[in-house]
Amino acid sequence: METDNKLSMVVFSGDMDKVMAAFIIATGAAASGIDVTMFFTFWGLKAIQSGELTGKSLFGRMLGIMNRGGVDAIGPSRLNMGGMGRWMFKKMMKSKNVASLGELRNLAVEMGVKLLPCQMSMDVMEIGTDKLIPAACPPAGVAAFIEEAQHSKTTLFI
Amino acid sequence: MSEKVESGNTGPVKADQVIDLKGLLCPMPVVKLSIAVKKLPTGAVVEGIATDPGVMADIPAWARTSGNELISIDQQGKEYHFVVRKVK
């Protein structure tokens, strides 16, 4: 099996710290001349949502309310403390001049990182294509990810 | 702490572009470097000045992975200066 100079990543987590790691690795790899594909599934979808309310059914709308706000509204996996942790981390990162999640995502897009949304998660969570950021690719499934992964020297699950 | 890489040239290499990376943390130094390198022709020389100690490991690694040449990297006080040449 011929592998190309590619990196494929499953972004399963929707926590601020883990999504941050994913985008740092993605931009660093793109900067090193590697083709990067990020496959966003389940909670990870939040990283490429526009932040608008989603959902059609009662549960879908409830989830949409809990999940609103897009990439700037996600909290860290630990010590979020009802949003205080998110606020604190953002303040600390800003004071140390670390790029914000939104900036990192824009950079990734500029550098040609492919943002692939998971169709099945979008169906289950009732998130339409119109509720994703415009830079996201058309949604795809596991076979599309496996095809990318088969050609990649590096695969990650975050 | 200083690491000099032989380039075959004697004396300092004149940079075609100098990029200011002071105050930036990972991954921004390599990202900004790669964006600058992308816009220049093959053979061009870029000098970078950073304050993040992480560049001492990251810039040589970036050069190896991206296939570009690291001419020099060294610490000068609180700053880290490096020079790279675009190979491809």
JSON list of C-alpha atoms in Angstrom, two decimals:
[
{"chain": "A", "resi": 1, "resn": "MET", "atom": "CA", "xyz": [0.00, 0.00, 0.00]},
{"chain": "A", "resi": 2, "resn": "GLU", "atom": "CA", "xyz": [1.46, 3.30, -1.10]},
{"chain": "A", "resi": 3, "resn": "THR", "atom": "CA", "xyz": [1.24, 6.00, 1.55]},
{"chain": "A", "resi": 4, "resn": "ASP", "atom": "CA", "xyz": [1.38, 9.66, 0.66]},
{"chain": "A", "resi": 5, "resn": "ASN", "atom": "CA", "xyz": [2.65, 12.54, 2.69]},
{"chain": "A", "resi": 6, "resn": "LYS", "atom": "CA", "xyz": [-0.73, 12.93, 4.39]},
{"chain": "A", "resi": 7, "resn": "LEU", "atom": "CA", "xyz": [-2.18, 13.20, 7.88]},
{"chain": "A", "resi": 8, "resn": "SER", "atom": "CA", "xyz": [-5.73, 12.12, 8.70]},
{"chain": "A", "resi": 9, "resn": "MET", "atom": "CA", "xyz": [-7.39, 12.95, 11.96]},
{"chain": "A", "resi": 10, "resn": "VAL", "atom": "CA", "xyz": [-10.69, 12.01, 13.57]},
{"chain": "A", "resi": 11, "resn": "VAL", "atom": "CA", "xyz": [-11.85, 14.88, 15.75]},
{"chain": "A", "resi": 12, "resn": "PHE", "atom": "CA", "xyz": [-14.37, 13.17, 18.02]},
{"chain": "A", "resi": 13, "resn": "SER", "atom": "CA", "xyz": [-14.05, 15.44, 21.03]},
{"chain": "A", "resi": 14, "resn": "GLY", "atom": "CA", "xyz": [-15.73, 18.83, 21.26]},
{"chain": "A", "resi": 15, "resn": "ASP", "atom": "CA", "xyz": [-13.70, 20.07, 24.23]},
{"chain": "A", "resi": 16, "resn": "MET", "atom": "CA", "xyz": [-11.76, 23.28, 23.86]},
{"chain": "A", "resi": 17, "resn": "ASP", "atom": "CA", "xyz": [-8.40, 21.80, 24.87]},
{"chain": "A", "resi": 18, "resn": "LYS", "atom": "CA", "xyz": [-8.66, 18.76, 22.60]},
{"chain": "A", "resi": 19, "resn": "VAL", "atom": "CA", "xyz": [-9.95, 20.71, 19.60]},
{"chain": "A", "resi": 20, "resn": "MET", "atom": "CA", "xyz": [-7.10, 23.15, 20.18]},
{"chain": "A", "resi": 21, "resn": "ALA", "atom": "CA", "xyz": [-4.57, 20.29, 20.04]},
{"chain": "A", "resi": 22, "resn": "ALA", "atom": "CA", "xyz": [-6.21, 19.05, 16.84]},
{"chain": "A", "resi": 23, "resn": "PHE", "atom": "CA", "xyz": [-5.93, 22.43, 15.10]},
{"chain": "A", "resi": 24, "resn": "ILE", "atom": "CA", "xyz": [-2.37, 23.01, 16.31]},
{"chain": "A", "resi": 25, "resn": "ILE", "atom": "CA", "xyz": [-1.29, 19.64, 14.89]},
{"chain": "A", "resi": 26, "resn": "ALA", "atom": "CA", "xyz": [-3.23, 20.31, 11.68]},
{"chain": "A", "resi": 27, "resn": "THR", "atom": "CA", "xyz": [-1.69, 23.75, 11.08]},
{"chain": "A", "resi": 28, "resn": "GLY", "atom": "CA", "xyz": [1.79, 22.54, 12.04]},
{"chain": "A", "resi": 29, "resn": "ALA", "atom": "CA", "xyz": [1.53, 19.63, 9.61]},
{"chain": "A", "resi": 30, "resn": "ALA", "atom": "CA", "xyz": [0.17, 21.85, 6.83]},
{"chain": "A", "resi": 31, "resn": "ALA", "atom": "CA", "xyz": [3.08, 24.22, 7.47]},
{"chain": "A", "resi": 32, "resn": "SER", "atom": "CA", "xyz": [5.46, 21.28, 6.98]},
{"chain": "A", "resi": 33, "resn": "GLY", "atom": "CA", "xyz": [4.01, 20.50, 3.57]},
{"chain": "A", "resi": 34, "resn": "ILE", "atom": "CA", "xyz": [1.70, 17.67, 4.62]},
{"chain": "A", "resi": 35, "resn": "ASP", "atom": "CA", "xyz": [-1.85, 17.30, 3.24]},
{"chain": "A", "resi": 36, "resn": "VAL", "atom": "CA", "xyz": [-4.22, 17.29, 6.20]},
{"chain": "A", "resi": 37, "resn": "THR", "atom": "CA", "xyz": [-7.77, 15.95, 6.46]},
{"chain": "A", "resi": 38, "resn": "MET", "atom": "CA", "xyz": [-9.75, 16.43, 9.66]},
{"chain": "A", "resi": 39, "resn": "PHE", "atom": "CA", "xyz": [-12.88, 14.29, 10.00]},
{"chain": "A", "resi": 40, "resn": "PHE", "atom": "CA", "xyz": [-15.30, 15.86, 12.48]},
{"chain": "A", "resi": 41, "resn": "THR", "atom": "CA", "xyz": [-17.70, 13.46, 14.14]},
{"chain": "A", "resi": 42, "resn": "PHE", "atom": "CA", "xyz": [-20.08, 13.55, 17.11]},
{"chain": "A", "resi": 43, "resn": "TRP", "atom": "CA", "xyz": [-19.00, 16.26, 19.61]},
{"chain": "A", "resi": 44, "resn": "GLY", "atom": "CA", "xyz": [-16.21, 17.26, 17.26]},
{"chain": "A", "resi": 45, "resn": "LEU", "atom": "CA", "xyz": [-18.80, 18.72, 14.86]},
{"chain": "A", "resi": 46, "resn": "LYS", "atom": "CA", "xyz": [-19.07, 21.67, 17.19]},
{"chain": "A", "resi": 47, "resn": "ALA", "atom": "CA", "xyz": [-15.64, 22.81, 16.06]},
{"chain": "A", "resi": 48, "resn": "ILE", "atom": "CA", "xyz": [-16.99, 23.49, 12.54]},
{"chain": "A", "resi": 49, "resn": "GLN", "atom": "CA", "xyz": [-20.50, 24.67, 13.40]},
{"chain": "A", "resi": 50, "resn": "SER", "atom": "CA", "xyz": [-21.43, 28.29, 12.74]},
{"chain": "A", "resi": 51, "resn": "GLY", "atom": "CA", "xyz": [-22.93, 28.57, 16.23]},
{"chain": "A", "resi": 52, "resn": "GLU", "atom": "CA", "xyz": [-26.58, 28.96, 15.22]},
{"chain": "A", "resi": 53, "resn": "LEU", "atom": "CA", "xyz": [-29.32, 26.96, 16.93]},
{"chain": "A", "resi": 54, "resn": "THR", "atom": "CA", "xyz": [-29.94, 23.55, 15.40]},
{"chain": "A", "resi": 55, "resn": "GLY", "atom": "CA", "xyz": [-32.50, 20.75, 15.65]},
{"chain": "A", "resi": 56, "resn": "LYS", "atom": "CA", "xyz": [-36.00, 19.94, 14.44]},
{"chain": "A", "resi": 57, "resn": "SER", "atom": "CA", "xyz": [-37.45, 17.47, 16.97]},
{"chain": "A", "resi": 58, "resn": "LEU", "atom": "CA", "xyz": [-37.81, 18.24, 20.68]},
{"chain": "A", "resi": 59, "resn": "PHE", "atom": "CA", "xyz": [-34.58, 16.41, 21.58]},
{"chain": "A", "resi": 60, "resn": "GLY", "atom": "CA", "xyz": [-32.79, 17.86, 18.57]},
{"chain": "A", "resi": 61, "resn": "ARG", "atom": "CA", "xyz": [-33.72, 21.40, 19.58]},
{"chain": "A", "resi": 62, "resn": "MET", "atom": "CA", "xyz": [-32.73, 20.72, 23.21]},
{"chain": "A", "resi": 63, "resn": "LEU", "atom": "CA", "xyz": [-29.35, 19.51, 22.01]},
{"chain": "A", "resi": 64, "resn": "GLY", "atom": "CA", "xyz": [-29.10, 22.59, 19.79]},
{"chain": "A", "resi": 65, "resn": "ILE", "atom": "CA", "xyz": [-29.65, 24.87, 22.78]},
{"chain": "A", "resi": 66, "resn": "MET", "atom": "CA", "xyz": [-27.08, 23.00, 24.93]},
{"chain": "A", "resi": 67, "resn": "ASN", "atom": "CA", "xyz": [-24.61, 23.01, 22.04]},
{"chain": "A", "resi": 68, "resn": "ARG", "atom": "CA", "xyz": [-25.07, 26.55, 20.74]},
{"chain": "A", "resi": 69, "resn": "GLY", "atom": "CA", "xyz": [-22.34, 29.09, 20.15]},
{"chain": "A", "resi": 70, "resn": "GLY", "atom": "CA", "xyz": [-19.90, 27.23, 17.90]},
{"chain": "A", "resi": 71, "resn": "VAL", "atom": "CA", "xyz": [-16.17, 26.99, 18.44]},
{"chain": "A", "resi": 72, "resn": "ASP", "atom": "CA", "xyz": [-15.89, 30.02, 20.73]},
{"chain": "A", "resi": 73, "resn": "ALA", "atom": "CA", "xyz": [-18.41, 28.60, 23.19]},
{"chain": "A", "resi": 74, "resn": "ILE", "atom": "CA", "xyz": [-16.76, 25.26, 23.92]},
{"chain": "A", "resi": 75, "resn": "GLY", "atom": "CA", "xyz": [-15.20, 24.64, 27.30]},
{"chain": "A", "resi": 76, "resn": "PRO", "atom": "CA", "xyz": [-12.12, 22.66, 28.40]},
{"chain": "A", "resi": 77, "resn": "SER", "atom": "CA", "xyz": [-12.45, 18.93, 29.17]},
{"chain": "A", "resi": 78, "resn": "ARG", "atom": "CA", "xyz": [-11.52, 19.56, 32.80]},
{"chain": "A", "resi": 79, "resn": "LEU", "atom": "CA", "xyz": [-12.14, 22.48, 35.19]},
{"chain": "A", "resi": 80, "resn": "ASN", "atom": "CA", "xyz": [-14.80, 24.12, 33.06]},
{"chain": "A", "resi": 81, "resn": "MET", "atom": "CA", "xyz": [-16.83, 24.91, 36.21]},
{"chain": "A", "resi": 82, "resn": "GLY", "atom": "CA", "xyz": [-19.91, 26.12, 34.35]},
{"chain": "A", "resi": 83, "resn": "GLY", "atom": "CA", "xyz": [-17.96, 28.30, 31.94]},
{"chain": "A", "resi": 84, "resn": "MET", "atom": "CA", "xyz": [-15.52, 29.85, 34.40]},
{"chain": "A", "resi": 85, "resn": "GLY", "atom": "CA", "xyz": [-12.74, 27.55, 33.25]},
{"chain": "A", "resi": 86, "resn": "ARG", "atom": "CA", "xyz": [-13.36, 28.50, 29.63]},
{"chain": "A", "resi": 87, "resn": "TRP", "atom": "CA", "xyz": [-13.19, 32.18, 30.52]},
{"chain": "A", "resi": 88, "resn": "MET", "atom": "CA", "xyz": [-10.00, 31.68, 32.55]},
{"chain": "A", "resi": 89, "resn": "PHE", "atom": "CA", "xyz": [-8.24, 29.65, 29.85]},
{"chain": "A", "resi": 90, "resn": "LYS", "atom": "CA", "xyz": [-9.17, 32.17, 27.15]},
{"chain": "A", "resi": 91, "resn": "LYS", "atom": "CA", "xyz": [-7.81, 35.01, 29.30]},
{"chain": "A", "resi": 92, "resn": "MET", "atom": "CA", "xyz": [-4.59, 33.14, 30.07]},
{"chain": "A", "resi": 93, "resn": "MET", "atom": "CA", "xyz": [-4.08, 32.17, 26.44]},
{"chain": "A", "resi": 94, "resn": "LYS", "atom": "CA", "xyz": [-4.67, 35.74, 25.29]},
{"chain": "A", "resi": 95, "resn": "SER", "atom": "CA", "xyz": [-2.19, 37.14, 27.81]},
{"chain": "A", "resi": 96, "resn": "LYS", "atom": "CA", "xyz": [0.42, 34.67, 26.52]},
{"chain": "A", "resi": 97, "resn": "ASN", "atom": "CA", "xyz": [-0.36, 35.59, 22.92]},
{"chain": "A", "resi": 98, "resn": "VAL", "atom": "CA", "xyz": [-1.52, 32.08, 21.95]},
{"chain": "A", "resi": 99, "resn": "ALA", "atom": "CA", "xyz": [-3.79, 32.01, 18.89]},
{"chain": "A", "resi": 100, "resn": "SER", "atom": "CA", "xyz": [-7.49, 31.50, 19.72]},
{"chain": "A", "resi": 101, "resn": "LEU", "atom": "CA", "xyz": [-9.41, 28.48, 18.45]},
{"chain": "A", "resi": 102, "resn": "GLY", "atom": "CA", "xyz": [-11.20, 30.59, 15.85]},
{"chain": "A", "resi": 103, "resn": "GLU", "atom": "CA", "xyz": [-7.91, 32.01, 14.57]},
{"chain": "A", "resi": 104, "resn": "LEU", "atom": "CA", "xyz": [-6.33, 28.55, 14.42]},
{"chain": "A", "resi": 105, "resn": "ARG", "atom": "CA", "xyz": [-9.32, 27.24, 12.46]},
{"chain": "A", "resi": 106, "resn": "ASN", "atom": "CA", "xyz": [-9.11, 30.13, 9.98]},
{"chain": "A", "resi": 107, "resn": "LEU", "atom": "CA", "xyz": [-5.39, 29.47, 9.56]},
{"chain": "A", "resi": 108, "resn": "ALA", "atom": "CA", "xyz": [-6.07, 25.78, 8.94]},
{"chain": "A", "resi": 109, "resn": "VAL", "atom": "CA", "xyz": [-8.57, 26.69, 6.21]},
{"chain": "A", "resi": 110, "resn": "GLU", "atom": "CA", "xyz": [-6.14, 29.18, 4.64]},
{"chain": "A", "resi": 111, "resn": "MET", "atom": "CA", "xyz": [-3.43, 26.52, 4.58]},
{"chain": "A", "resi": 112, "resn": "GLY", "atom": "CA", "xyz": [-5.68, 24.08, 2.75]},
{"chain": "A", "resi": 113, "resn": "VAL", "atom": "CA", "xyz": [-6.62, 21.73, 5.60]},
{"chain": "A", "resi": 114, "resn": "LYS", "atom": "CA", "xyz": [-9.68, 19.71, 4.55]},
{"chain": "A", "resi": 115, "resn": "LEU", "atom": "CA", "xyz": [-12.54, 19.89, 7.09]},
{"chain": "A", "resi": 116, "resn": "LEU", "atom": "CA", "xyz": [-14.74, 16.85, 6.55]},
{"chain": "A", "resi": 117, "resn": "PRO", "atom": "CA", "xyz": [-18.04, 16.65, 8.51]},
{"chain": "A", "resi": 118, "resn": "CYS", "atom": "CA", "xyz": [-19.57, 13.29, 9.42]},
{"chain": "A", "resi": 119, "resn": "GLN", "atom": "CA", "xyz": [-22.94, 12.89, 7.71]},
{"chain": "A", "resi": 120, "resn": "MET", "atom": "CA", "xyz": [-24.31, 10.35, 10.21]},
{"chain": "A", "resi": 121, "resn": "SER", "atom": "CA", "xyz": [-23.56, 12.55, 13.25]},
{"chain": "A", "resi": 122, "resn": "MET", "atom": "CA", "xyz": [-25.16, 15.48, 11.47]},
{"chain": "A", "resi": 123, "resn": "ASP", "atom": "CA", "xyz": [-28.30, 13.41, 10.86]},
{"chain": "A", "resi": 124, "resn": "VAL", "atom": "CA", "xyz": [-28.48, 12.12, 14.46]},
{"chain": "A", "resi": 125, "resn": "MET", "atom": "CA", "xyz": [-27.84, 15.52, 16.02]},
{"chain": "A", "resi": 126, "resn": "GLU", "atom": "CA", "xyz": [-30.05, 17.30, 13.44]},
{"chain": "A", "resi": 127, "resn": "ILE", "atom": "CA", "xyz": [-27.35, 19.65, 12.24]},
{"chain": "A", "resi": 128, "resn": "GLY", "atom": "CA", "xyz": [-27.90, 20.81, 8.64]},
{"chain": "A", "resi": 129, "resn": "THR", "atom": "CA", "xyz": [-25.10, 21.64, 6.20]},
{"chain": "A", "resi": 130, "resn": "ASP", "atom": "CA", "xyz": [-26.25, 25.28, 6.42]},
{"chain": "A", "resi": 131, "resn": "LYS", "atom": "CA", "xyz": [-25.32, 25.29, 10.14]},
{"chain": "A", "resi": 132, "resn": "LEU", "atom": "CA", "xyz": [-21.66, 24.50, 9.40]},
{"chain": "A", "resi": 133, "resn": "ILE", "atom": "CA", "xyz": [-19.00, 27.07, 8.55]},
{"chain": "A", "resi": 134, "resn": "PRO", "atom": "CA", "xyz": [-18.73, 27.69, 4.77]},
{"chain": "A", "resi": 135, "resn": "ALA", "atom": "CA", "xyz": [-15.19, 26.27, 4.65]},
{"chain": "A", "resi": 136, "resn": "ALA", "atom": "CA", "xyz": [-16.43, 22.77, 5.60]},
{"chain": "A", "resi": 137, "resn": "CYS", "atom": "CA", "xyz": [-16.39, 20.15, 2.83]},
{"chain": "A", "resi": 138, "resn": "PRO", "atom": "CA", "xyz": [-19.60, 18.32, 1.85]},
{"chain": "A", "resi": 139, "resn": "PRO", "atom": "CA", "xyz": [-20.41, 15.72, 4.58]},
{"chain": "A", "resi": 140, "resn": "ALA", "atom": "CA", "xyz": [-19.03, 12.20, 4.18]},
{"chain": "A", "resi": 141, "resn": "GLY", "atom": "CA", "xyz": [-18.97, 8.83, 5.93]},
{"chain": "A", "resi": 142, "resn": "VAL", "atom": "CA", "xyz": [-16.56, 6.28, 7.31]},
{"chain": "A", "resi": 143, "resn": "ALA", "atom": "CA", "xyz": [-15.49, 4.99, 3.88]},
{"chain": "A", "resi": 144, "resn": "ALA", "atom": "CA", "xyz": [-14.33, 8.46, 2.88]},
{"chain": "A", "resi": 145, "resn": "PHE", "atom": "CA", "xyz": [-12.27, 8.72, 6.05]},
{"chain": "A", "resi": 146, "resn": "ILE", "atom": "CA", "xyz": [-10.80, 5.23, 5.65]},
{"chain": "A", "resi": 147, "resn": "GLU", "atom": "CA", "xyz": [-9.77, 6.06, 2.10]},
{"chain": "A", "resi": 148, "resn": "GLU", "atom": "CA", "xyz": [-7.91, 9.14, 3.37]},
{"chain": "A", "resi": 149, "resn": "ALA", "atom": "CA", "xyz": [-6.41, 7.19, 6.29]},
{"chain": "A", "resi": 150, "resn": "GLN", "atom": "CA", "xyz": [-5.17, 4.40, 3.99]},
{"chain": "A", "resi": 151, "resn": "HIS", "atom": "CA", "xyz": [-3.09, 6.96, 2.13]},
{"chain": "A", "resi": 152, "resn": "SER", "atom": "CA", "xyz": [-1.79, 8.69, 5.25]},
{"chain": "A", "resi": 153, "resn": "LYS", "atom": "CA", "xyz": [1.51, 8.18, 7.04]},
{"chain": "A", "resi": 154, "resn": "THR", "atom": "CA", "xyz": [-0.02, 9.57, 10.22]},
{"chain": "A", "resi": 155, "resn": "THR", "atom": "CA", "xyz": [-3.51, 8.99, 11.61]},
{"chain": "A", "resi": 156, "resn": "LEU", "atom": "CA", "xyz": [-4.81, 10.45, 14.86]},
{"chain": "A", "resi": 157, "resn": "PHE", "atom": "CA", "xyz": [-7.98, 10.15, 16.93]},
{"chain": "A", "resi": 158, "resn": "ILE", "atom": "CA", "xyz": [-8.66, 13.13, 19.17]},
{"chain": "B", "resi": 1, "resn": "MET", "atom": "CA", "xyz": [23.01, 26.90, 23.59]},
{"chain": "B", "resi": 2, "resn": "SER", "atom": "CA", "xyz": [23.84, 27.17, 19.92]},
{"chain": "B", "resi": 3, "resn": "GLU", "atom": "CA", "xyz": [23.66, 24.91, 16.91]},
{"chain": "B", "resi": 4, "resn": "LYS", "atom": "CA", "xyz": [25.33, 25.80, 13.65]},
{"chain": "B", "resi": 5, "resn": "VAL", "atom": "CA", "xyz": [24.52, 23.89, 10.52]},
{"chain": "B", "resi": 6, "resn": "GLU", "atom": "CA", "xyz": [27.08, 23.77, 7.72]},
{"chain": "B", "resi": 7, "resn": "SER", "atom": "CA", "xyz": [25.73, 25.23, 4.50]},
{"chain": "B", "resi": 8, "resn": "GLY", "atom": "CA", "xyz": [28.88, 25.18, 2.41]},
{"chain": "B", "resi": 9, "resn": "ASN", "atom": "CA", "xyz": [28.94, 28.96, 2.46]},
{"chain": "B", "resi": 10, "resn": "THR", "atom": "CA", "xyz": [31.41, 30.92, 4.49]},
{"chain": "B", "resi": 11, "resn": "GLY", "atom": "CA", "xyz": [30.30, 34.10, 6.19]},
{"chain": "B", "resi": 12, "resn": "PRO", "atom": "CA", "xyz": [26.73, 35.19, 6.90]},
{"chain": "B", "resi": 13, "resn": "VAL", "atom": "CA", "xyz": [24.05, 34.53, 4.30]},
{"chain": "B", "resi": 14, "resn": "LYS", "atom": "CA", "xyz": [22.04, 37.55, 3.23]},
{"chain": "B", "resi": 15, "resn": "ALA", "atom": "CA", "xyz": [18.33, 37.08, 3.87]},
{"chain": "B", "resi": 16, "resn": "ASP", "atom": "CA", "xyz": [15.76, 37.88, 1.16]},
{"chain": "B", "resi": 17, "resn": "GLN", "atom": "CA", "xyz": [13.16, 38.37, 3.85]},
{"chain": "B", "resi": 18, "resn": "VAL", "atom": "CA", "xyz": [13.27, 38.82, 7.62]},
{"chain": "B", "resi": 19, "resn": "ILE", "atom": "CA", "xyz": [10.22, 37.72, 9.61]},
{"chain": "B", "resi": 20, "resn": "ASP", "atom": "CA", "xyz": [9.44, 38.91, 13.11]},
{"chain": "B", "resi": 21, "resn": "LEU", "atom": "CA", "xyz": [8.11, 36.02, 15.23]},
{"chain": "B", "resi": 22, "resn": "LYS", "atom": "CA", "xyz": [8.69, 37.66, 18.60]},
{"chain": "B", "resi": 23, "resn": "GLY", "atom": "CA", "xyz": [6.01, 36.94, 21.19]},
{"chain": "B", "resi": 24, "resn": "LEU", "atom": "CA", "xyz": [4.47, 34.13, 19.15]},
{"chain": "B", "resi": 25, "resn": "LEU", "atom": "CA", "xyz": [3.99, 30.64, 20.56]},
{"chain": "B", "resi": 26, "resn": "CYS", "atom": "CA", "xyz": [3.46, 27.23, 18.97]},
{"chain": "B", "resi": 27, "resn": "PRO", "atom": "CA", "xyz": [2.32, 26.67, 16.23]},
{"chain": "B", "resi": 28, "resn": "MET", "atom": "CA", "xyz": [2.64, 30.24, 14.93]},
{"chain": "B", "resi": 29, "resn": "PRO", "atom": "CA", "xyz": [6.41, 30.41, 14.31]},
{"chain": "B", "resi": 30, "resn": "VAL", "atom": "CA", "xyz": [6.36, 27.45, 11.88]},
{"chain": "B", "resi": 31, "resn": "VAL", "atom": "CA", "xyz": [3.04, 28.55, 10.39]},
{"chain": "B", "resi": 32, "resn": "LYS", "atom": "CA", "xyz": [4.29, 32.08, 9.65]},
{"chain": "B", "resi": 33, "resn": "LEU", "atom": "CA", "xyz": [7.60, 30.74, 8.39]},
{"chain": "B", "resi": 34, "resn": "SER", "atom": "CA", "xyz": [5.89, 28.35, 5.99]},
{"chain": "B", "resi": 35, "resn": "ILE", "atom": "CA", "xyz": [3.56, 31.09, 4.70]},
{"chain": "B", "resi": 36, "resn": "ALA", "atom": "CA", "xyz": [6.58, 33.35, 4.08]},
{"chain": "B", "resi": 37, "resn": "VAL", "atom": "CA", "xyz": [8.54, 30.55, 2.37]},
{"chain": "B", "resi": 38, "resn": "LYS", "atom": "CA", "xyz": [5.58, 29.64, 0.15]},
{"chain": "B", "resi": 39, "resn": "LYS", "atom": "CA", "xyz": [5.50, 33.14, -1.35]},
{"chain": "B", "resi": 40, "resn": "LEU", "atom": "CA", "xyz": [9.23, 33.17, -2.20]},
{"chain": "B", "resi": 41, "resn": "PRO", "atom": "CA", "xyz": [11.05, 31.51, -5.11]},
{"chain": "B", "resi": 42, "resn": "THR", "atom": "CA", "xyz": [13.23, 28.41, -4.68]},
{"chain": "B", "resi": 43, "resn": "GLY", "atom": "CA", "xyz": [16.64, 29.31, -3.31]},
{"chain": "B", "resi": 44, "resn": "ALA", "atom": "CA", "xyz": [15.33, 32.30, -1.34]},
{"chain": "B", "resi": 45, "resn": "VAL", "atom": "CA", "xyz": [16.68, 32.81, 2.17]},
{"chain": "B", "resi": 46, "resn": "VAL", "atom": "CA", "xyz": [14.45, 33.71, 5.11]},
{"chain": "B", "resi": 47, "resn": "GLU", "atom": "CA", "xyz": [15.66, 34.88, 8.48]},
{"chain": "B", "resi": 48, "resn": "GLY", "atom": "CA", "xyz": [13.38, 34.57, 11.50]},
{"chain": "B", "resi": 49, "resn": "ILE", "atom": "CA", "xyz": [13.61, 36.15, 14.93]},
{"chain": "B", "resi": 50, "resn": "ALA", "atom": "CA", "xyz": [11.57, 34.49, 17.69]},
{"chain": "B", "resi": 51, "resn": "THR", "atom": "CA", "xyz": [11.29, 34.55, 21.46]},
{"chain": "B", "resi": 52, "resn": "ASP", "atom": "CA", "xyz": [9.69, 31.12, 21.98]},
{"chain": "B", "resi": 53, "resn": "PRO", "atom": "CA", "xyz": [12.40, 28.66, 23.16]},
{"chain": "B", "resi": 54, "resn": "GLY", "atom": "CA", "xyz": [10.40, 25.90, 21.42]},
{"chain": "B", "resi": 55, "resn": "VAL", "atom": "CA", "xyz": [11.71, 27.06, 18.03]},
{"chain": "B", "resi": 56, "resn": "MET", "atom": "CA", "xyz": [15.11, 25.51, 18.83]},
{"chain": "B", "resi": 57, "resn": "ALA", "atom": "CA", "xyz": [13.46, 22.11, 18.35]},
{"chain": "B", "resi": 58, "resn": "ASP", "atom": "CA", "xyz": [10.67, 23.09, 15.99]},
{"chain": "B", "resi": 59, "resn": "ILE", "atom": "CA", "xyz": [12.48, 24.97, 13.24]},
{"chain": "B", "resi": 60, "resn": "PRO", "atom": "CA", "xyz": [15.05, 22.16, 12.59]},
{"chain": "B", "resi": 61, "resn": "ALA", "atom": "CA", "xyz": [12.16, 19.64, 12.63]},
{"chain": "B", "resi": 62, "resn": "TRP", "atom": "CA", "xyz": [10.14, 21.80, 10.23]},
{"chain": "B", "resi": 63, "resn": "ALA", "atom": "CA", "xyz": [13.12, 22.01, 7.87]},
{"chain": "B", "resi": 64, "resn": "ARG", "atom": "CA", "xyz": [13.57, 18.21, 7.88]},
{"chain": "B", "resi": 65, "resn": "THR", "atom": "CA", "xyz": [9.86, 17.49, 7.36]},
{"chain": "B", "resi": 66, "resn": "SER", "atom": "CA", "xyz": [9.22, 20.14, 4.72]},
{"chain": "B", "resi": 67, "resn": "GLY", "atom": "CA", "xyz": [12.47, 19.43, 2.88]},
{"chain": "B", "resi": 68, "resn": "ASN", "atom": "CA", "xyz": [13.95, 22.91, 3.27]},
{"chain": "B", "resi": 69, "resn": "GLU", "atom": "CA", "xyz": [17.48, 23.76, 4.38]},
{"chain": "B", "resi": 70, "resn": "LEU", "atom": "CA", "xyz": [18.29, 25.08, 7.83]},
{"chain": "B", "resi": 71, "resn": "ILE", "atom": "CA", "xyz": [21.38, 27.25, 7.46]},
{"chain": "B", "resi": 72, "resn": "SER", "atom": "CA", "xyz": [21.72, 28.30, 11.09]},
{"chain": "B", "resi": 73, "resn": "ILE", "atom": "CA", "xyz": [19.84, 28.60, 14.36]},
{"chain": "B", "resi": 74, "resn": "ASP", "atom": "CA", "xyz": [21.16, 30.12, 17.56]},
{"chain": "B", "resi": 75, "resn": "GLN", "atom": "CA", "xyz": [20.16, 31.90, 20.72]},
{"chain": "B", "resi": 76, "resn": "GLN", "atom": "CA", "xyz": [21.11, 35.56, 21.10]},
{"chain": "B", "resi": 77, "resn": "GLY", "atom": "CA", "xyz": [20.12, 36.70, 24.56]},
{"chain": "B", "resi": 78, "resn": "LYS", "atom": "CA", "xyz": [16.37, 36.25, 24.86]},
{"chain": "B", "resi": 79, "resn": "GLU", "atom": "CA", "xyz": [15.93, 35.89, 21.12]},
{"chain": "B", "resi": 80, "resn": "TYR", "atom": "CA", "xyz": [16.33, 32.95, 18.78]},
{"chain": "B", "resi": 81, "resn": "HIS", "atom": "CA", "xyz": [17.64, 33.69, 15.31]},
{"chain": "B", "resi": 82, "resn": "PHE", "atom": "CA", "xyz": [17.45, 31.26, 12.45]},
{"chain": "B", "resi": 83, "resn": "VAL", "atom": "CA", "xyz": [18.10, 31.28, 8.72]},
{"chain": "B", "resi": 84, "resn": "VAL", "atom": "CA", "xyz": [16.50, 28.84, 6.26]},
{"chain": "B", "resi": 85, "resn": "ARG", "atom": "CA", "xyz": [16.75, 28.41, 2.52]},
{"chain": "B", "resi": 86, "resn": "LYS", "atom": "CA", "xyz": [13.80, 27.35, 0.38]},
{"chain": "B", "resi": 87, "resn": "VAL", "atom": "CA", "xyz": [14.73, 24.12, -1.39]},
{"chain": "B", "resi": 88, "resn": "LYS", "atom": "CA", "xyz": [11.36, 23.21, -2.90]}
]
